[in-house]
CSV table of C-alpha atoms and ligand atoms in Angstrom, one decimal:
chain,number,residue,atom,x,y,z
A,26,UNK,CA,-0.1,-12.0,12.4
A,27,UNK,CA,-2.0,-10.1,9.7
A,28,UNK,CA,-0.2,-8.9,6.5
A,29,UNK,CA,-1.2,-6.1,4.2
A,30,UNK,CA,0.1,-5.1,0.8
A,31,UNK,CA,1.1,-1.5,0.6
A,32,UNK,CA,2.1,0.2,-2.7
A,33,UNK,CA,3.9,3.5,-2.6
A,34,UNK,CA,2.4,4.8,-5.8
A,35,UNK,CA,4.3,6.6,-8.6
A,36,UNK,CA,3.3,10.1,-7.4
A,37,UNK,CA,4.8,9.4,-4.0
A,38,UNK,CA,8.0,8.0,-5.4
A,39,UNK,CA,8.3,11.0,-7.8
A,40,UNK,CA,7.6,13.5,-5.0
A,41,UNK,CA,10.3,12.0,-2.7
A,42,UNK,CA,7.6,10.9,-0.2
A,43,UNK,CA,8.4,7.2,-0.1
A,44,UNK,CA,10.6,7.5,3.1
A,45,UNK,CA,8.0,9.7,4.8
A,46,UNK,CA,5.2,7.2,4.1
A,47,UNK,CA,7.2,4.1,5.0
A,48,UNK,CA,8.4,5.9,8.2
A,49,UNK,CA,4.9,6.7,9.3
A,50,UNK,CA,3.8,3.0,9.0
A,51,UNK,CA,7.0,1.8,10.7
A,52,UNK,CA,6.6,4.2,13.6
A,53,UNK,CA,3.0,2.9,14.1
A,54,UNK,CA,4.6,-0.4,14.9
A,55,UNK,CA,4.1,-2.3,11.6
A,56,UNK,CA,6.9,-4.5,10.5
A,57,UNK,CA,8.3,-4.7,7.0
A,58,UNK,CA,8.5,-8.3,6.0
A,59,UNK,CA,9.0,-7.9,2.2
A,60,UNK,CA,9.8,-5.0,-0.1
A,61,UNK,CA,10.7,-4.4,-3.7
A,62,UNK,CA,10.8,-1.5,-6.2
A,63,UNK,CA,9.4,-2.1,-9.6
A,64,UNK,CA,7.5,-0.6,-12.5
A,65,UNK,CA,4.2,-2.4,-13.0
A,66,UNK,CA,3.2,-3.3,-16.6
A,67,UNK,CA,-0.4,-3.0,-17.8
A,68,UNK,CA,-1.2,-6.7,-17.4
A,69,UNK,CA,-0.1,-6.6,-13.8
A,70,UNK,CA,-2.0,-3.3,-13.2
A,71,UNK,CA,-5.2,-4.7,-14.6
A,72,UNK,CA,-4.9,-7.8,-12.4
A,73,UNK,CA,-4.2,-5.8,-9.3
A,74,UNK,CA,-7.2,-3.5,-9.9
A,75,UNK,CA,-9.4,-6.2,-11.5
A,76,UNK,CA,-12.3,-5.4,-9.1
A,77,UNK,CA,-12.5,-1.9,-10.6
A,78,UNK,CA,-12.7,-3.1,-14.3
A,79,UNK,CA,-15.5,-1.4,-16.1
A,80,UNK,CA,-15.6,1.7,-13.8
A,81,UNK,CA,-15.2,5.1,-15.4
A,82,UNK,CA,-11.8,5.7,-13.7
A,83,UNK,CA,-10.3,2.3,-14.5
A,84,UNK,CA,-8.3,3.3,-17.6
A,85,UNK,CA,-6.9,6.4,-15.8
A,86,UNK,CA,-6.1,4.3,-12.8
A,87,UNK,CA,-4.1,1.7,-14.8
A,88,UNK,CA,-2.3,4.4,-16.8
A,89,UNK,CA,-1.4,6.1,-13.5
A,90,UNK,CA,-0.1,3.1,-11.6
A,91,UNK,CA,2.2,2.1,-14.6
A,92,UNK,CA,3.4,5.7,-15.1
A,93,UNK,CA,6.6,5.3,-13.0
A,94,UNK,CA,8.3,3.1,-10.4
A,95,UNK,CA,6.4,2.0,-7.3
A,96,UNK,CA,7.5,0.4,-4.1
A,97,UNK,CA,5.6,-2.7,-3.0
A,98,UNK,CA,5.8,-3.6,0.7
A,99,UNK,CA,4.3,-6.2,2.9
A,100,UNK,CA,3.6,-4.8,6.4
A,101,UNK,CA,2.8,-7.2,9.2
A,102,UNK,CA,1.2,-6.6,12.5
A,103,UNK,CA,-1.9,-7.0,14.6
A,104,UNK,CA,-4.8,-5.7,12.6
A,105,UNK,CA,-2.4,-4.7,9.9
A,106,UNK,CA,-5.1,-4.4,7.2
A,107,UNK,CA,-7.1,-1.9,9.2
A,108,UNK,CA,-4.1,-0.1,10.6
A,109,UNK,CA,-2.8,0.7,7.1
A,110,UNK,CA,-6.2,1.8,5.9
A,111,UNK,CA,-6.7,4.1,8.8
A,112,UNK,CA,-3.3,5.6,8.4
A,113,UNK,CA,-3.8,6.0,4.6
A,114,UNK,CA,-7.1,7.8,5.1
A,115,UNK,CA,-10.1,8.2,2.8
A,116,UNK,CA,-9.6,7.4,-0.9
A,117,UNK,CA,-10.0,11.1,-1.9
A,118,UNK,CA,-7.2,13.2,-0.3
A,119,UNK,CA,-9.6,16.2,-0.4
A,120,UNK,CA,-11.8,14.3,2.1
A,121,UNK,CA,-9.2,12.4,4.0
A,122,UNK,CA,-8.7,13.6,7.6
A,123,UNK,CA,-5.6,15.5,8.7
A,124,UNK,CA,-3.2,13.2,10.3
A,125,UNK,CA,-3.6,10.6,7.6
A,126,UNK,CA,-1.1,10.0,4.8
A,127,UNK,CA,-3.6,11.1,2.1
A,128,UNK,CA,-5.0,13.9,4.2
A,129,UNK,CA,-1.6,15.4,5.0
A,130,UNK,CA,0.2,14.8,1.7
A,131,UNK,CA,-2.3,14.7,-1.1
A,132,UNK,CA,-4.7,16.9,-3.1
A,133,UNK,CA,-6.3,14.7,-5.8
A,134,UNK,CA,-8.1,11.3,-5.9
A,135,UNK,CA,-6.1,10.3,-9.0
A,136,UNK,CA,-2.8,11.0,-7.1
A,137,UNK,CA,-3.5,9.5,-3.6
A,138,UNK,CA,0.0,8.3,-2.9
A,139,UNK,CA,-0.6,4.9,-1.3
A,140,UNK,CA,-2.5,1.6,-1.8
A,141,UNK,CA,-3.4,-0.6,1.2
A,142,UNK,CA,-5.3,-3.9,1.0
A,143,UNK,CA,-9.0,-3.6,2.1
A,144,UNK,CA,-9.5,-7.1,3.5
A,145,UNK,CA,-7.5,-10.0,4.7
A,146,UNK,CA,-8.6,-12.1,1.7
A,147,UNK,CA,-7.6,-9.4,-0.8
A,148,UNK,CA,-4.3,-8.8,1.0
A,149,UNK,CA,-3.4,-12.4,0.5
A,150,UNK,CA,-4.2,-12.3,-3.2
A,151,UNK,CA,-2.5,-9.0,-3.7
A,152,UNK,CA,0.7,-10.1,-1.9
A,153,UNK,CA,0.8,-13.2,-4.2
A,154,UNK,CA,0.8,-10.9,-7.2
A,155,UNK,CA,4.0,-9.1,-6.1
A,156,UNK,CA,5.9,-11.7,-3.9
A,157,UNK,CA,6.7,-15.4,-3.7
A,158,UNK,CA,6.5,-17.2,-0.4
A,159,UNK,CA,10.3,-17.1,-0.1
A,160,UNK,CA,10.3,-13.3,-0.4
A,161,UNK,CA,8.3,-12.9,2.9
A,162,UNK,CA,10.7,-12.9,5.8
A,163,UNK,CA,9.9,-14.1,9.3
A,164,UNK,CA,12.0,-12.4,12.0
A,165,UNK,CA,11.7,-11.0,15.5
A,166,UNK,CA,12.5,-7.4,16.4
A,167,UNK,CA,13.8,-6.5,19.8
A,168,UNK,CA,11.2,-3.7,19.9
A,169,UNK,CA,8.2,-6.0,19.3
A,170,UNK,CA,7.8,-6.7,23.1
A,171,UNK,CA,7.5,-2.9,23.6
A,172,UNK,CA,4.8,-2.6,20.9
A,173,UNK,CA,2.6,-5.5,22.0
B,219,DAT,P1,-8.7,2.7,-2.1
B,219,DAT,O1,-7.3,3.0,-2.8
B,219,DAT,O2,-8.9,3.7,-1.1
B,219,DAT,O3,-8.8,1.3,-1.7
B,219,DAT,P2,-10.5,2.1,-4.2
B,219,DAT,O4,-10.1,0.7,-4.1
B,219,DAT,O5,-12.0,2.3,-4.2
B,219,DAT,O6,-9.8,3.0,-3.2
B,219,DAT,O7,-10.0,2.6,-5.7
B,219,DAT,C1,-8.7,2.3,-6.1
B,219,DAT,C2,-8.1,3.5,-6.7
B,219,DAT,O8,-8.8,4.0,-7.8
B,219,DAT,C3,-8.0,4.7,-5.7
B,219,DAT,O9,-6.9,4.6,-4.8
B,219,DAT,C4,-8.0,5.9,-6.6
B,219,DAT,C5,-8.8,5.4,-7.8
B,219,DAT,N1,-10.2,5.9,-7.7
B,219,DAT,C6,-11.2,5.4,-6.9
B,219,DAT,N2,-12.3,6.0,-7.0
B,219,DAT,C7,-12.1,7.0,-8.0
B,219,DAT,C8,-12.9,8.0,-8.6
B,219,DAT,N3,-14.2,8.2,-8.2
B,219,DAT,N4,-12.3,8.8,-9.5
B,219,DAT,C9,-11.0,8.7,-9.8
B,219,DAT,N5,-10.2,7.7,-9.3
B,219,DAT,C10,-10.7,6.9,-8.4
B,220,MG,MG1,-9.0,-0.4,-2.8
């Protein structure tokens, strides 16, 4: 099944919204298969956001993501990459639809609460930046047969 890397960003941790965000993704049916809390350093942040290097917002983005603890989570499920992106909503919370995490909980593009991988290929690379193969747990949930 597909895996997606989710980051609960520093603003969400500071605002006490980590539980709310994780809960929404769990309630959808996505399964947590790895999770850790950490504070990214600049080198890790630059690697994670390498595709944005050179853009006007890159330095602010790196400064923001290292500004406090984050929670990195691997969510697994059918179409997990798209499911997380849809639930996160548009990049700018001001444009994100009501019902999405960013639309419901955020105000500003520089404080948009959550990262979700944008493709299966990027998900795999992003997961490797935060987790080893042994960190990813494979297990069944009794509820899975009621989700699929
Ligand atoms: P997403 O997080 O929706 O995948 P992205 O990959 O295009 O968005 O950009 C990564 C992060 O960079 C995004 O979550 C917030 C920040 N960002 C993107 N575009 C921005 C902009 N125009 N101004 C300020 N920050 C921006
Ligand atoms: Mg992105």
